[in-house]
Backbone as JSON, one array per atom type, in Angstrom:
{
  "sequence": "TALVLALAGALLLALVGLVDDRWNLPARVRLAVQLAVAAGFVAVAGPGVAAWALLPLVLSLVWMTNLYNFMDGSDGLAGGMAVWGFAACAVAAFGHGDLTLAALCASVAAAAAGFLCFNFPPARIFMGDSGSVPLGFLAGALGCVGVMGNRWPAWFPVLVFSPFIVDASVTLARRALRGERVWQAHRTHYYQRLVQMGYGHRGVAVRAYGLMAACGGSALLVMDRGVALQCFVITMWTFVYMVVGFRIDRAWRRSG",
  "N": [[67.59, -2.22, -15.67], [64.84, -1.68, -16.01], [63.7, -3.56, -14.26], [64.72, -2.71, -11.8], [63.55, -0.21, -11.66], [60.86, -0.98, -11.57], [60.8, -2.24, -9.06], [61.49, -0.06, -7.45], [59.32, 1.64, -7.91], [57.27, 0.05, -6.86], [58.04, 0.01, -4.18], [57.77, 2.72, -3.46], [55.0, 3.01, -3.81], [54.16, 1.22, -1.87], [54.96, 2.53, 0.46], [53.39, 4.86, 0.34], [50.93, 3.61, 0.45], [51.07, 2.55, 3.03], [51.01, 4.87, 4.57], [48.46, 5.71, 3.83], [46.92, 3.61, 4.86], [47.09, 4.17, 7.53], [46.37, 6.87, 7.9], [44.47, 7.63, 6.0], [44.73, 8.87, 3.17], [43.76, 11.39, 0.76], [41.9, 10.44, -2.18], [42.72, 11.62, -4.56], [45.38, 12.22, -4.12], [46.59, 9.71, -3.85], [46.04, 8.71, -6.42], [47.48, 10.5, -8.0], [50.13, 9.9, -7.29], [50.25, 7.25, -8.17], [49.88, 7.6, -10.94], [52.2, 9.07, -11.52], [54.22, 7.22, -10.86], [53.64, 5.12, -12.67], [53.9, 6.48, -15.13], [56.6, 7.24, -15.0], [57.84, 4.74, -14.99], [57.07, 3.71, -17.53], [58.24, 5.63, -19.2], [60.99, 5.23, -18.83], [61.41, 2.44, -19.0], [60.2, 1.65, -21.36], [61.27, 2.59, -24.0], [61.02, 1.82, -26.63], [58.37, 1.68, -27.17], [55.52, 2.44, -29.13], [54.44, 5.79, -29.84], [51.67, 6.27, -29.73], [50.83, 4.34, -28.01], [51.7, 4.9, -25.48], [50.18, 6.42, -23.55], [47.83, 4.72, -23.2], [49.21, 2.53, -22.1], [50.25, 3.54, -19.69], [47.85, 4.17, -18.36], [46.79, 1.6, -18.21], [48.57, 0.39, -16.46], [48.06, 1.86, -14.14], [45.41, 1.14, -13.73], [45.71, -1.65, -13.28], [47.16, -1.51, -10.93], [45.24, -0.45, -9.18], [43.06, -2.22, -9.43], [43.9, -4.55, -8.23], [43.9, -3.79, -5.61], [41.16, -3.34, -5.3], [40.24, -5.94, -5.45], [41.09, -7.07, -3.14], [39.39, -8.05, -0.93], [38.52, -10.25, 0.37], [39.34, -12.91, 2.51], [42.46, -14.38, 1.89], [42.35, -14.13, -0.89], [43.68, -12.12, -2.57], [46.31, -12.66, -1.85], [46.53, -15.31, -2.74], [46.2, -14.95, -5.53], [48.54, -13.59, -6.07], [50.44, -15.57, -5.51], [49.85, -17.65, -7.43], [49.82, -16.17, -9.85], [52.35, -14.76, -10.07], [54.04, -16.93, -9.81], [53.51, -18.37, -12.16], [54.5, -16.52, -14.01], [57.18, -16.58, -13.26], [57.93, -19.2, -13.98], [57.57, -19.01, -16.76], [59.46, -17.02, -17.45], [61.83, -18.26, -16.62], [61.85, -20.44, -18.36], [62.47, -19.16, -20.7], [65.01, -18.36, -20.33], [65.56, -16.07, -18.82], [66.84, -15.45, -16.06], [67.0, -13.53, -14.07], [64.56, -12.05, -14.13], [62.91, -14.23, -13.66], [63.71, -14.99, -11.07], [62.95, -12.73, -9.61], [60.14, -12.7, -9.96], [59.56, -15.18, -8.81], [60.36, -14.66, -6.22], [58.48, -12.78, -5.36], [56.19, -14.39, -5.5], [56.87, -16.3, -3.56], [57.05, -14.74, -1.25], [54.4, -13.93, -1.08], [53.22, -16.4, -0.62], [54.19, -17.0, 1.93], [52.92, -14.95, 3.35], [50.31, -15.75, 2.9], [50.0, -17.93, 4.52], [49.14, -16.88, 6.9], [47.01, -15.39, 6.15], [45.1, -16.9, 4.97], [41.71, -17.99, 5.12], [40.41, -18.62, 8.39], [41.53, -15.32, 8.42], [44.46, -13.94, 9.96], [46.15, -11.84, 9.62], [46.24, -8.94, 7.47], [46.36, -7.54, 4.14], [46.09, -4.83, 3.22], [46.37, -1.46, 1.8], [49.08, -1.02, 1.56], [50.1, -3.43, 0.81], [48.5, -4.6, -1.27], [48.38, -2.64, -3.34], [51.14, -2.16, -4.32], [51.58, -4.81, -5.22], [49.73, -5.06, -7.3], [50.78, -3.15, -9.05], [53.31, -4.3, -9.58], [52.51, -6.65, -10.87], [51.52, -5.62, -13.28], [53.77, -4.12, -14.19], [55.96, -5.97, -14.29], [54.84, -7.73, -16.03], [54.85, -6.14, -18.33], [57.62, -5.84, -18.63], [58.36, -8.44, -19.32], [57.03, -8.69, -21.79], [58.27, -6.66, -23.33], [60.83, -7.66, -23.35], [60.55, -9.88, -24.88], [59.91, -12.23, -23.55], [57.48, -13.32, -23.12], [54.27, -13.39, -24.81], [52.0, -10.57, -25.27], [49.44, -11.22, -24.39], [49.83, -13.07, -22.41], [50.48, -12.32, -19.56], [48.03, -11.08, -19.1], [46.11, -13.13, -19.3], [47.05, -14.78, -17.24], [46.61, -13.25, -14.93], [43.93, -12.9, -15.18], [41.65, -13.73, -13.57], [41.42, -11.7, -11.63], [41.5, -9.39, -13.23], [39.26, -9.6, -14.95], [37.01, -9.75, -13.18], [37.22, -7.28, -11.71], [37.24, -5.37, -13.81], [34.85, -5.81, -15.28], [32.98, -5.37, -13.26], [33.49, -2.65, -12.62], [32.86, -1.43, -15.1], [30.12, -2.02, -15.33], [29.09, -0.69, -13.11], [29.72, 1.92, -13.8], [28.13, 2.25, -16.09], [25.66, 2.19, -14.91], [25.63, 4.6, -13.72], [26.76, 4.92, -11.23], [28.91, 6.0, -8.51], [31.99, 5.2, -9.15], [34.3, 5.18, -7.66], [33.7, 4.83, -5.06], [33.36, 2.73, -2.13], [32.05, -0.6, -2.32], [30.03, -3.61, -2.59], [29.8, -5.39, -4.76], [31.41, -6.88, -6.42], [32.12, -9.94, -8.15], [33.32, -11.92, -6.56], [32.68, -10.97, -4.05], [29.91, -11.19, -4.08], [29.65, -13.97, -4.11], [30.66, -14.63, -1.59], [28.69, -13.43, 0.0], [26.54, -14.95, -0.76], [26.79, -17.28, 0.59], [29.02, -18.94, 0.22], [31.26, -18.27, 1.61], [34.44, -17.03, 2.91], [36.53, -18.93, 2.83], [35.51, -20.88, 1.05], [35.23, -19.37, -1.3], [37.9, -18.63, -1.72], [39.2, -21.13, -2.17], [37.91, -22.03, -4.5], [38.63, -19.94, -6.2], [41.4, -20.33, -6.31], [41.58, -22.65, -7.81], [40.65, -21.69, -10.27], [42.61, -19.75, -10.8], [44.93, -21.35, -10.98], [44.26, -22.9, -13.22], [44.09, -20.94, -15.23], [46.74, -19.9, -15.26], [48.17, -22.29, -15.78], [47.16, -23.1, -18.32], [47.95, -20.92, -19.85], [50.75, -21.15, -19.74], [51.05, -23.6, -21.05], [50.39, -23.1, -23.75], [51.92, -20.99, -24.5], [54.23, -20.99, -26.13], [53.28, -22.17, -28.37], [51.47, -22.54, -31.5], [49.8, -19.73, -33.11], [47.11, -20.2, -33.63], [46.31, -22.11, -31.71], [46.74, -20.63, -29.4], [44.88, -18.57, -29.75], [42.57, -20.1, -29.63], [42.6, -20.95, -26.93], [42.42, -18.49, -25.59], [39.92, -17.64, -26.53], [38.37, -19.7, -25.47], [38.62, -19.21, -22.68], [37.41, -16.72, -22.58], [34.78, -17.41, -23.15], [34.3, -19.09, -20.94], [34.42, -17.27, -18.81], [32.25, -15.65, -19.44], [30.11, -17.45, -19.14], [30.37, -18.21, -16.43], [30.08, -15.7, -15.19], [27.44, -15.1, -15.97], [26.02, -17.13, -14.63], [26.56, -16.53, -11.95], [25.42, -13.97, -11.79], [22.72, -14.64, -12.22], [22.18, -16.31, -10.02], [22.58, -14.48, -8.01], [20.53, -12.63, -8.41], [18.35, -14.27, -7.86], [18.74, -14.75, -5.19], [17.86, -12.53, -4.04]],
  "CA": [[67.03, -0.91, -15.32], [63.39, -1.78, -15.91], [63.36, -4.29, -13.05], [65.03, -1.83, -10.67], [62.52, 0.83, -11.64], [59.63, -1.62, -11.1], [60.91, -2.42, -7.61], [61.47, 1.26, -6.82], [57.95, 2.11, -7.97], [56.5, -0.74, -5.91], [58.4, 0.45, -2.83], [57.13, 4.01, -3.24], [53.56, 2.77, -3.65], [53.96, 0.57, -0.58], [55.08, 3.56, 1.49], [52.18, 5.68, 0.26], [49.84, 2.76, 0.94], [51.19, 2.47, 4.49], [50.48, 6.14, 5.09], [47.02, 5.71, 3.62], [46.32, 2.67, 5.8], [47.07, 4.75, 8.88], [45.8, 8.21, 7.99], [43.46, 7.85, 4.96], [45.07, 9.91, 2.21], [42.72, 11.67, -0.25], [42.02, 9.6, -3.37], [43.46, 12.33, -5.61], [46.81, 12.12, -3.81], [46.99, 8.36, -4.21], [46.0, 8.58, -7.88], [48.59, 11.28, -8.55], [51.35, 9.12, -7.09], [50.18, 6.09, -9.06], [50.12, 8.08, -12.31], [53.61, 9.44, -11.63], [55.02, 5.99, -10.86], [53.4, 4.42, -13.93], [54.49, 7.26, -16.22], [58.05, 7.13, -14.89], [58.23, 3.39, -15.42], [56.91, 3.59, -18.98], [59.2, 6.52, -19.85], [62.34, 4.68, -18.75], [61.46, 1.02, -19.37], [59.61, 1.37, -22.66], [61.64, 3.55, -25.04], [60.64, 1.33, -27.95], [56.91, 1.64, -27.3], [54.99, 3.44, -30.05], [53.94, 6.97, -29.15], [50.23, 6.17, -29.5], [50.56, 3.34, -26.98], [52.24, 5.31, -24.19], [49.12, 6.76, -22.6], [47.09, 3.51, -22.81], [50.04, 1.68, -21.24], [50.28, 4.16, -18.36], [46.53, 3.98, -17.75], [46.63, 0.18, -17.9], [49.34, 0.13, -15.25], [47.33, 2.45, -13.02], [44.24, 0.29, -13.5], [46.17, -2.88, -12.66], [47.53, -1.15, -9.56], [44.03, -0.25, -8.39], [42.15, -3.37, -9.41], [44.39, -5.52, -7.25], [43.39, -3.29, -4.33], [39.71, -3.58, -5.29], [39.98, -7.37, -5.28], [41.57, -7.5, -1.83], [38.27, -7.89, -0.03], [38.13, -11.56, 0.9], [40.53, -13.55, 3.07], [43.22, -15.31, 1.07], [42.13, -14.0, -2.33], [44.77, -11.38, -3.21], [47.55, -13.41, -1.63], [46.52, -16.46, -3.65], [46.44, -14.48, -6.9], [49.97, -13.29, -6.17], [51.19, -16.83, -5.57], [49.64, -18.33, -8.71], [50.17, -15.3, -10.97], [53.79, -14.52, -10.19], [54.69, -18.22, -10.04], [53.42, -18.66, -13.6], [55.46, -15.64, -14.69], [58.53, -17.07, -12.97], [58.16, -20.38, -14.82], [57.7, -18.56, -18.14], [60.74, -16.32, -17.6], [62.88, -19.27, -16.51], [61.84, -21.22, -19.58], [63.07, -18.38, -21.77], [66.39, -18.05, -19.98], [65.72, -14.81, -18.09], [66.91, -15.89, -14.67], [66.77, -12.39, -13.17], [63.12, -11.84, -14.07], [62.33, -15.41, -13.03], [63.99, -14.93, -9.64], [62.13, -11.67, -9.02], [58.76, -13.17, -9.92], [59.49, -16.26, -7.83], [60.48, -14.06, -4.88], [57.17, -12.21, -5.03], [55.29, -15.51, -5.24], [57.25, -16.92, -2.3], [56.65, -13.81, -0.18], [52.94, -14.02, -0.99], [52.9, -17.7, -0.02], [54.42, -16.85, 3.36], [51.82, -14.12, 3.85], [49.06, -16.51, 2.79], [49.91, -18.83, 5.67], [48.45, -16.17, 7.97], [45.88, -14.67, 5.58], [44.08, -17.84, 4.53], [40.57, -17.94, 6.05], [40.16, -17.26, 8.88], [42.76, -14.54, 8.36], [44.98, -13.31, 11.17], [46.75, -10.59, 9.18], [45.61, -8.45, 6.25], [47.3, -6.93, 3.22], [45.97, -3.38, 3.22], [46.86, -0.78, 0.6], [50.54, -1.13, 1.49], [50.43, -4.71, 0.19], [47.79, -4.87, -2.52], [48.7, -1.67, -4.39], [52.4, -2.5, -5.01], [51.46, -6.09, -5.92], [49.08, -4.78, -8.57], [51.74, -2.47, -9.93], [54.32, -5.28, -10.02], [51.89, -7.55, -11.85], [51.51, -4.92, -14.56], [55.11, -3.71, -14.62], [56.75, -7.14, -14.67], [54.22, -8.22, -17.26], [55.38, -5.31, -19.42], [59.04, -6.17, -18.81], [58.41, -9.69, -20.07], [56.62, -8.44, -23.18], [59.31, -5.87, -23.99], [62.02, -8.5, -23.51], [60.18, -11.06, -25.66], [59.85, -13.41, -22.7], [56.14, -13.87, -23.31], [53.41, -12.51, -25.61], [51.25, -9.59, -24.48], [48.25, -11.8, -23.78], [50.18, -14.02, -21.35], [50.18, -11.84, -18.2], [46.61, -10.76, -19.0], [45.42, -14.37, -18.99], [47.5, -15.28, -15.95], [45.95, -12.48, -13.88], [42.57, -12.62, -15.63], [40.62, -13.81, -12.54], [41.27, -10.37, -11.02], [41.26, -8.38, -14.26], [37.89, -9.71, -15.45], [36.06, -9.38, -12.13], [37.28, -5.84, -11.42], [36.92, -4.56, -14.99], [33.43, -5.95, -15.58], [32.24, -4.7, -12.19], [33.62, -1.2, -12.8], [32.12, -1.02, -16.29], [28.69, -2.09, -15.05], [28.75, 0.39, -12.18], [29.77, 3.18, -14.56], [26.96, 2.3, -16.96], [24.5, 2.48, -14.06], [25.77, 5.95, -13.21], [27.21, 4.91, -9.84], [30.23, 6.57, -8.25], [32.82, 4.0, -9.22], [35.41, 5.27, -6.73], [33.22, 4.57, -3.71], [33.37, 1.33, -1.72], [30.82, -1.33, -2.64], [30.13, -5.06, -2.37], [29.17, -6.0, -5.93], [32.32, -7.74, -7.18], [31.63, -11.31, -8.21], [33.77, -12.68, -5.4], [31.92, -10.49, -2.89], [28.58, -11.78, -4.15], [29.75, -15.37, -3.72], [30.78, -14.66, -0.13], [27.39, -13.1, 0.58], [25.56, -16.0, -1.08], [26.98, -18.43, 1.47], [30.22, -19.74, -0.02], [32.22, -17.92, 2.65], [35.78, -16.65, 2.47], [37.31, -20.13, 2.51], [34.97, -21.48, -0.15], [35.58, -18.51, -2.44], [39.35, -18.72, -1.93], [39.55, -22.43, -2.76], [37.43, -22.03, -5.9], [39.46, -19.0, -6.95], [42.71, -20.93, -6.55], [41.43, -23.56, -8.95], [40.57, -20.87, -11.48], [43.93, -19.14, -11.02], [45.85, -22.39, -11.44], [43.88, -23.28, -14.58], [44.48, -19.86, -16.14], [48.19, -19.9, -15.38], [48.63, -23.51, -16.43], [46.83, -23.08, -19.74], [48.8, -19.9, -20.49], [52.08, -21.73, -19.89], [51.01, -24.7, -22.01], [50.27, -22.67, -25.15], [52.69, -19.76, -24.7], [55.17, -21.14, -27.24], [52.64, -22.94, -29.43], [51.0, -21.75, -32.63], [48.83, -18.66, -32.86], [45.77, -20.77, -33.67], [46.03, -22.72, -30.42], [46.66, -19.54, -28.44], [43.58, -17.91, -29.95], [41.55, -21.02, -29.13], [42.6, -20.91, -25.46], [41.9, -17.18, -25.18], [38.49, -17.67, -26.8], [37.77, -20.61, -24.5], [38.51, -18.53, -21.39], [36.38, -15.68, -22.71], [33.49, -18.1, -23.01], [34.17, -19.56, -19.56], [34.1, -16.12, -17.95], [30.88, -15.23, -19.74], [29.19, -18.42, -18.54], [30.46, -18.1, -14.97], [29.47, -14.43, -14.83], [25.99, -15.22, -16.14], [25.48, -17.98, -13.58], [26.61, -15.8, -10.67], [24.4, -12.93, -11.88], [21.39, -15.25, -12.06], [22.05, -16.76, -8.63], [22.5, -13.27, -7.17], [19.17, -12.09, -8.54], [17.41, -15.18, -7.18], [18.94, -14.67, -3.75], [17.13, -11.36, -3.56]],
  "C": [[65.53, -0.98, -15.12], [62.98, -2.5, -14.62], [63.61, -3.45, -11.8], [63.96, -0.77, -10.53], [61.19, 0.25, -11.16], [59.65, -1.8, -9.59], [60.85, -1.09, -6.88], [60.05, 1.82, -6.8], [57.07, 1.37, -6.98], [56.78, -0.3, -4.47], [57.74, 1.79, -2.5], [55.63, 3.85, -3.01], [53.26, 2.09, -2.32], [54.03, 1.59, 0.56], [53.85, 4.46, 1.52], [50.98, 4.88, 0.78], [49.87, 2.63, 2.45], [50.66, 3.73, 5.16], [48.96, 6.18, 4.97], [46.31, 4.76, 4.59], [46.17, 3.28, 7.2], [46.29, 6.06, 8.96], [44.82, 8.56, 6.87], [43.77, 9.06, 4.07], [43.91, 10.16, 1.26], [42.97, 10.83, -1.51], [42.84, 10.29, -4.45], [44.97, 12.28, -5.38], [47.32, 10.74, -4.21], [47.04, 8.18, -5.73], [47.16, 9.33, -8.53], [49.9, 10.53, -8.42], [51.38, 7.93, -8.03], [50.44, 6.48, -10.51], [51.59, 8.42, -12.51], [54.5, 8.21, -11.69], [54.87, 5.25, -12.19], [54.05, 5.16, -15.1], [56.01, 7.18, -16.19], [58.56, 5.78, -15.35], [58.18, 3.27, -16.93], [57.95, 4.44, -19.71], [60.6, 5.92, -19.9], [62.41, 3.25, -19.3], [60.97, 0.74, -20.77], [59.98, 2.35, -23.74], [61.23, 3.11, -26.44], [59.14, 1.27, -28.17], [56.45, 2.76, -28.23], [54.35, 4.59, -29.28], [52.46, 6.86, -28.81], [49.89, 5.23, -28.35], [51.0, 3.78, -25.59], [51.15, 5.6, -23.17], [48.28, 5.55, -22.23], [47.89, 2.61, -21.88], [50.1, 2.22, -19.82], [48.95, 3.93, -17.65], [46.28, 2.52, -17.39], [47.38, -0.19, -16.63], [48.62, 0.67, -14.01], [46.09, 1.61, -12.7], [44.63, -1.01, -12.83], [46.54, -2.65, -11.2], [46.3, -1.07, -8.67], [43.16, -1.49, -8.32], [42.6, -4.43, -8.42], [43.92, -5.11, -5.86], [41.89, -3.54, -4.2], [39.4, -5.05, -4.97], [40.47, -7.92, -3.94], [40.48, -7.29, -0.79], [37.76, -9.19, 0.54], [39.4, -12.28, 1.35], [41.17, -14.52, 2.08], [43.16, -15.09, -0.42], [43.31, -13.32, -3.02], [46.11, -12.09, -3.03], [47.65, -14.61, -2.55], [46.78, -16.07, -5.08], [47.9, -14.17, -7.1], [50.79, -14.56, -6.29], [51.07, -17.46, -6.95], [50.13, -17.47, -9.88], [51.66, -15.13, -11.15], [54.57, -15.83, -10.35], [54.66, -18.59, -11.51], [54.39, -17.79, -14.39], [56.89, -16.09, -14.46], [58.87, -18.27, -13.84], [58.38, -19.96, -16.27], [59.04, -17.88, -18.37], [61.9, -17.3, -17.54], [62.98, -20.09, -17.78], [62.45, -20.49, -20.76], [64.45, -17.83, -21.39], [66.62, -16.75, -19.26], [65.69, -15.12, -16.6], [66.64, -14.75, -13.69], [65.27, -12.13, -13.01], [62.43, -13.02, -13.38], [62.52, -15.37, -11.51], [63.14, -13.87, -8.95], [60.68, -12.11, -8.9], [58.59, -14.27, -8.88], [59.57, -15.72, -6.41], [59.16, -13.45, -4.43], [56.18, -13.31, -4.69], [55.59, -16.15, -3.88], [56.84, -16.04, -1.11], [55.14, -13.87, 0.02], [52.51, -15.33, -0.34], [53.1, -17.65, 1.5], [53.32, -16.03, 4.02], [50.52, -14.91, 3.91], [48.89, -17.5, 3.94], [49.12, -18.2, 6.81], [47.21, -15.43, 7.48], [44.79, -15.61, 5.07], [42.96, -17.9, 5.57], [40.64, -19.03, 7.12], [41.47, -16.48, 9.03], [43.15, -13.96, 9.71], [45.71, -12.01, 10.86], [46.13, -10.22, 7.83], [46.59, -7.62, 5.44], [47.27, -5.41, 3.29], [46.49, -2.78, 1.92], [48.37, -0.94, 0.45], [50.99, -2.45, 0.88], [49.8, -4.89, -1.17], [48.18, -3.92, -3.65], [50.04, -1.98, -5.07], [52.35, -3.85, -5.73], [50.78, -5.9, -7.27], [50.0, -4.11, -9.56], [52.8, -3.45, -10.44], [53.75, -6.25, -11.04], [51.89, -6.9, -13.22], [52.89, -4.61, -15.08], [55.96, -4.9, -15.07], [56.16, -7.82, -15.9], [54.73, -7.47, -18.47], [56.85, -5.62, -19.7], [59.18, -7.45, -19.63], [58.03, -9.52, -21.52], [57.72, -7.71, -23.93], [60.58, -6.68, -24.22], [61.75, -9.77, -24.29], [60.23, -12.35, -24.84], [58.5, -14.1, -22.79], [55.33, -12.91, -24.16], [52.57, -11.63, -24.7], [50.05, -10.2, -23.78], [48.58, -12.65, -22.56], [49.91, -13.48, -19.94], [48.71, -11.48, -18.01], [45.81, -12.02, -18.63], [45.78, -14.88, -17.61], [46.78, -14.57, -14.81], [44.49, -12.19, -14.21], [41.5, -12.82, -14.56], [40.36, -12.47, -11.84], [40.87, -9.33, -12.06], [39.8, -8.41, -14.71], [36.89, -9.26, -14.4], [36.05, -7.87, -11.92], [36.83, -5.0, -12.61], [35.44, -4.62, -15.33], [32.6, -5.22, -14.52], [32.3, -3.19, -12.34], [32.8, -0.71, -13.98], [30.62, -1.01, -16.02], [28.27, -0.99, -14.09], [28.76, 1.74, -12.9], [28.55, 3.34, -15.45], [25.68, 2.59, -16.17], [24.56, 3.87, -13.44], [26.2, 6.02, -11.75], [28.58, 5.57, -9.71], [31.23, 5.43, -8.1], [33.95, 4.01, -8.2], [34.99, 4.96, -5.3], [33.2, 3.07, -3.42], [32.01, 0.68, -2.01], [31.06, -2.81, -2.39], [29.49, -5.82, -3.53], [30.15, -6.74, -6.83], [31.77, -9.17, -7.17], [32.07, -12.12, -6.99], [33.03, -12.24, -4.14], [30.5, -11.07, -2.88], [28.61, -13.24, -3.7], [29.88, -15.51, -2.2], [29.42, -14.43, 0.51], [26.34, -14.17, 0.3], [25.82, -17.3, -0.32], [28.22, -19.27, 1.23], [31.3, -19.46, 1.03], [33.59, -17.6, 2.08], [36.61, -17.86, 2.06], [36.83, -20.76, 1.21], [35.3, -20.69, -1.4], [37.07, -18.63, -2.76], [39.73, -20.02, -2.64], [39.11, -22.5, -4.21], [38.26, -21.09, -6.76], [40.83, -19.58, -7.25], [42.66, -21.9, -7.72], [41.39, -22.8, -10.26], [41.92, -20.26, -11.81], [44.93, -20.16, -11.56], [45.54, -22.8, -12.88], [44.29, -22.21, -15.58], [45.99, -19.84, -16.35], [48.73, -21.11, -16.1], [48.35, -23.52, -17.92], [47.67, -22.05, -20.49], [50.21, -20.44, -20.72], [52.11, -22.81, -20.96], [51.04, -24.23, -23.45], [51.13, -21.46, -25.47], [53.61, -19.84, -25.92], [54.6, -21.99, -28.37], [52.16, -22.0, -30.53], [49.95, -20.73, -32.25], [47.41, -19.21, -32.8], [45.39, -21.37, -32.32], [45.9, -21.65, -29.34], [45.31, -18.82, -28.53], [42.44, -18.79, -29.43], [41.45, -20.94, -27.61], [42.04, -19.59, -24.96], [40.39, -17.12, -25.39], [37.76, -18.57, -25.8], [37.59, -19.92, -23.15], [37.51, -17.38, -21.44], [35.0, -16.27, -22.53], [33.26, -18.56, -21.57], [33.77, -18.4, -18.64], [32.68, -15.62, -18.2], [29.87, -16.15, -19.07], [29.19, -18.29, -17.01], [29.81, -16.8, -14.49], [27.95, -14.48, -14.91], [25.38, -16.04, -15.01], [25.49, -17.28, -12.22], [25.56, -14.69, -10.66], [23.01, -13.5, -11.61], [21.16, -15.7, -10.63], [21.89, -15.57, -7.69], [21.09, -12.68, -7.22], [18.16, -12.97, -7.79], [17.54, -15.09, -5.67], [18.31, -13.42, -3.15], [17.96, -10.16, -3.29]]
}
């Protein structure tokens, strides 16, 4: 039921995204649909979730849905995240005997790989809201399905998709602290800065793929190991992101 609901929600978001790509729907309409889809999924798929966690879970799903769209601003980036992220989830689900979840995650990864053949820089086709929004929702929803079914710990999908989660979340928080209108288009994501600093779409994509593969691989390696090792890996990646963010910030300031 949860998987069917996740697919139904993704399909609805894809249709709304297609309309938005063609006719520019108001942001409040898109947000209302996203909230309804996330709330419906949580209500049906998460009956065992504590009452205090329901609202944070819905908001987290909506944020994941949107951040994937925010990160779809460089050729090959969002498609690559889908390939690496959902492939890691497929391997994890298969390793725990959930063939249905594994097949669904693998199907998303395979579809993204086919798309990436034409989206890798220089891109000939683009994802748009009809592609990025449902992918973000599926990343969050299938991550929740795996947690609720004890296929992986809660930190696993967060680490697997952390290249997108960290960039989008840190950028949004910094813009909010500066009093900027966070819903307006901008070019201050870390990946956007790298493109503007001369790495180009291809250079950013290749470097991002390495990061995505490392995050997914390390998550798979320690998923069934002791808590101490898991905490070490999570702490290590926190430090890595802090260092990388600091270096990009410094290079950006020097570039003027």
